[in-house]
Short mmCIF file of C-alpha atoms in Angstrom, two decimals:
data_model
loop_
_atom_site.label_atom_id
_atom_site.label_comp_id
_atom_site.label_asym_id
_atom_site.label_seq_id
_atom_site.Cartn_x
_atom_site.Cartn_y
_atom_site.Cartn_z
CA UNK R 4 12.32 1.04 -6.29
CA UNK R 5 9.39 -1.38 -8.70
CA UNK R 6 10.74 -4.06 -10.19
CA UNK R 7 9.82 -5.97 -13.14
CA UNK R 8 10.57 -9.29 -15.14
CA UNK R 9 9.04 -9.20 -18.91
CA UNK R 10 6.45 -12.13 -18.96
CA UNK R 11 3.95 -13.96 -21.54
CA UNK R 12 1.09 -15.43 -21.47
CA UNK R 13 -0.90 -16.47 -24.59
CA UNK R 14 -4.43 -14.37 -24.53
CA UNK R 15 -7.83 -16.94 -24.38
CA UNK R 16 -10.37 -14.52 -25.62
CA UNK R 17 -10.71 -11.41 -27.46
CA UNK R 18 -9.73 -10.51 -30.27
CA UNK R 19 -6.66 -12.08 -29.86
CA UNK R 20 -7.33 -14.74 -28.65
CA UNK R 21 -4.05 -18.05 -29.39
CA UNK R 22 -1.87 -15.08 -29.31
CA UNK R 23 1.29 -14.51 -26.78
CA UNK R 24 0.82 -10.94 -25.24
CA UNK R 25 3.66 -10.00 -22.49
CA UNK R 26 3.88 -7.99 -19.95
CA UNK R 27 5.75 -6.00 -17.37
CA UNK R 28 5.10 -8.89 -14.51
CA UNK R 29 5.81 -6.97 -10.73
CA UNK R 30 9.58 -8.96 -8.48
CA UNK R 31 8.56 -9.11 -5.11
CA UNK R 32 10.82 -5.99 -3.01
CA UNK R 33 12.20 -5.92 -0.46
CA UNK R 34 10.38 -4.74 3.31
CA UNK R 35 10.74 -2.29 5.49
CA UNK R 36 9.83 -4.23 8.70
CA UNK R 37 8.61 -3.15 11.88
CA UNK R 38 11.73 -3.33 13.70
CA UNK R 39 13.85 -1.48 11.24
CA UNK R 40 10.29 1.78 11.43
CA UNK R 41 11.03 0.87 15.02
CA UNK R 42 14.66 2.58 15.41
CA UNK R 43 14.61 5.17 12.77
CA UNK R 44 11.77 6.93 14.34
CA UNK R 45 13.64 6.60 17.98
CA UNK R 46 17.08 7.91 16.32
CA UNK R 47 14.63 10.98 15.64
CA UNK R 48 13.66 11.44 18.32
CA UNK R 49 12.89 11.18 22.39
CA UNK R 50 11.81 8.33 22.42
CA UNK R 51 12.84 5.10 23.55
CA UNK R 52 12.55 1.79 20.36
CA UNK R 53 9.97 0.02 23.78
CA UNK R 54 8.09 3.56 23.03
CA UNK R 55 8.14 3.50 20.34
CA UNK R 56 6.60 -0.40 19.51
CA UNK R 57 4.17 0.25 22.58
CA UNK R 58 2.89 3.63 20.79
CA UNK R 59 3.09 1.39 16.63
CA UNK R 60 0.37 -1.71 19.37
CA UNK R 61 -1.91 1.65 21.11
CA UNK R 62 -2.10 3.03 17.32
CA UNK R 63 -3.57 -0.04 16.01
CA UNK R 64 -5.29 -1.02 18.90
CA UNK R 65 -6.89 2.35 18.71
CA UNK R 66 -7.18 2.14 14.23
CA UNK R 67 -8.83 -1.31 15.06
CA UNK R 68 -11.43 0.03 17.84
CA UNK R 69 -12.23 2.90 15.80
CA UNK R 70 -13.31 1.01 12.74
CA UNK R 71 -15.03 -1.25 14.70
CA UNK R 72 -17.68 1.34 15.65
CA UNK R 73 -17.33 2.31 12.05
CA UNK R 74 -15.33 5.70 12.44
CA UNK R 75 -13.32 6.42 9.64
CA UNK R 76 -9.13 7.60 11.45
CA UNK R 77 -7.54 9.87 10.40
CA UNK R 78 -3.03 9.78 11.05
CA UNK R 79 -2.51 13.08 10.06
CA UNK R 80 0.22 13.10 6.98
CA UNK R 81 -0.54 9.38 5.88
CA UNK R 82 -4.26 9.49 5.29
CA UNK R 83 -6.78 8.03 6.81
CA UNK R 84 -8.24 4.70 7.49
CA UNK R 85 -12.72 3.34 6.12
CA UNK R 86 -14.88 0.43 6.25
CA UNK R 87 -16.79 0.63 2.98
CA UNK R 88 -19.83 -1.79 2.39
CA UNK R 89 -21.86 -1.87 -0.46
CA UNK R 90 -24.83 -3.05 -1.62
CA UNK R 91 -26.77 -6.29 -3.68
CA UNK R 92 -28.69 -4.27 -6.05
CA UNK R 93 -33.05 -5.32 -5.31
CA UNK R 94 -35.82 -4.90 -7.23
CA UNK R 95 -37.89 -3.96 -4.51
CA UNK R 96 -37.16 -1.21 -2.12
CA UNK R 97 -39.07 -3.95 0.80
CA UNK R 98 -35.83 -6.55 -0.45
CA UNK R 99 -33.70 -4.01 1.08
CA UNK R 100 -31.55 -4.91 4.07
CA UNK R 101 -28.85 -5.45 4.97
CA UNK R 102 -28.33 -9.14 4.47
CA UNK R 103 -27.65 -7.45 1.10
CA UNK R 104 -24.77 -5.21 2.41
CA UNK R 105 -21.69 -7.69 1.17
CA UNK R 106 -18.55 -8.16 3.63
CA UNK R 107 -17.49 -4.49 4.28
CA UNK R 108 -13.22 -3.73 4.07
CA UNK R 109 -10.68 -1.05 5.50
CA UNK R 110 -9.61 0.34 3.13
CA UNK R 111 -6.98 3.17 3.39
CA UNK R 112 -6.75 6.85 1.72
CA UNK R 113 -3.59 8.07 2.23
CA UNK R 114 -2.46 11.35 1.93
CA UNK R 115 -1.58 13.22 -0.99
CA UNK R 116 1.69 13.69 -0.69
CA UNK R 117 2.00 10.38 0.11
CA UNK R 118 0.37 9.48 -3.47
CA UNK R 119 3.33 12.26 -4.70
CA UNK R 120 6.21 9.98 -3.35
CA UNK R 121 4.92 6.49 -4.96
CA UNK R 122 4.74 7.82 -8.54
CA UNK R 123 8.25 9.87 -8.29
CA UNK R 124 9.17 5.90 -6.72
CA UNK R 125 11.92 3.77 -9.40
CA UNK R 126 10.81 1.92 -11.67
CA UNK R 127 12.92 -1.05 -13.61
CA UNK R 128 12.40 -4.34 -16.82
CA UNK R 129 14.43 -6.83 -16.34
CA UNK R 130 14.72 -8.79 -19.76
CA UNK R 131 16.06 -12.22 -18.90
CA UNK R 132 19.26 -9.83 -17.05
CA UNK R 133 19.38 -6.52 -18.52
CA UNK R 134 17.66 -4.05 -16.81
CA UNK R 135 15.75 -1.22 -18.41
CA UNK R 136 15.21 1.46 -15.64
CA UNK R 137 12.96 4.70 -16.14
CA UNK R 138 13.75 7.87 -15.35
CA UNK R 139 15.40 8.03 -12.13
CA UNK R 140 13.25 9.12 -8.79
CA UNK R 141 13.83 12.52 -8.14
CA UNK R 142 16.52 13.97 -6.54
CA UNK R 143 15.36 15.56 -3.47
CA UNK R 144 15.09 12.84 -1.23
CA UNK R 145 17.33 13.22 0.94
CA UNK R 146 20.42 11.01 1.01
CA UNK R 147 21.09 9.74 4.50
CA UNK R 148 17.87 10.01 6.24
CA UNK R 149 16.10 6.89 5.01
CA UNK R 150 15.96 3.91 6.06
CA UNK R 151 16.61 1.10 3.42
CA UNK R 152 14.31 -1.94 3.17
CA UNK R 153 16.67 -4.05 4.95
CA UNK R 154 16.59 -1.65 8.05
CA UNK R 155 20.18 -0.06 7.70
CA UNK R 156 20.49 4.10 7.17
CA UNK R 157 21.41 5.01 3.32
#
């Protein structure tokens, strides 16, 4: 669930300059720790927690290496990592060189199924202490099969 508080800010530019405007401001959410991920994978496979940790460390190493070589990395059902960089525009073709290329950035492109899971997250906006929930998340999430944000299994 994503939780938001109602916040306000006085507009400083535009048609609404000087007017107090309201918006939903995200509250810091929970986090699934690396330790909880390791436990979850170890429970679902024949791997030990140590094996899982080594596999994740090795995955990170190969992703770093591939990205440093300019290669995209496909991680199956998760998505892909890719290094991208854009360029400044110049007036003359002779001025196009490596110096006008902006700092490269790592981008992650999730698979469609990952995006669809994100779109099913329930949203709640808190006004003071009162929560105004959105529609509930999809009922197809199997209880007992997903770790909680604290790392415990639900």
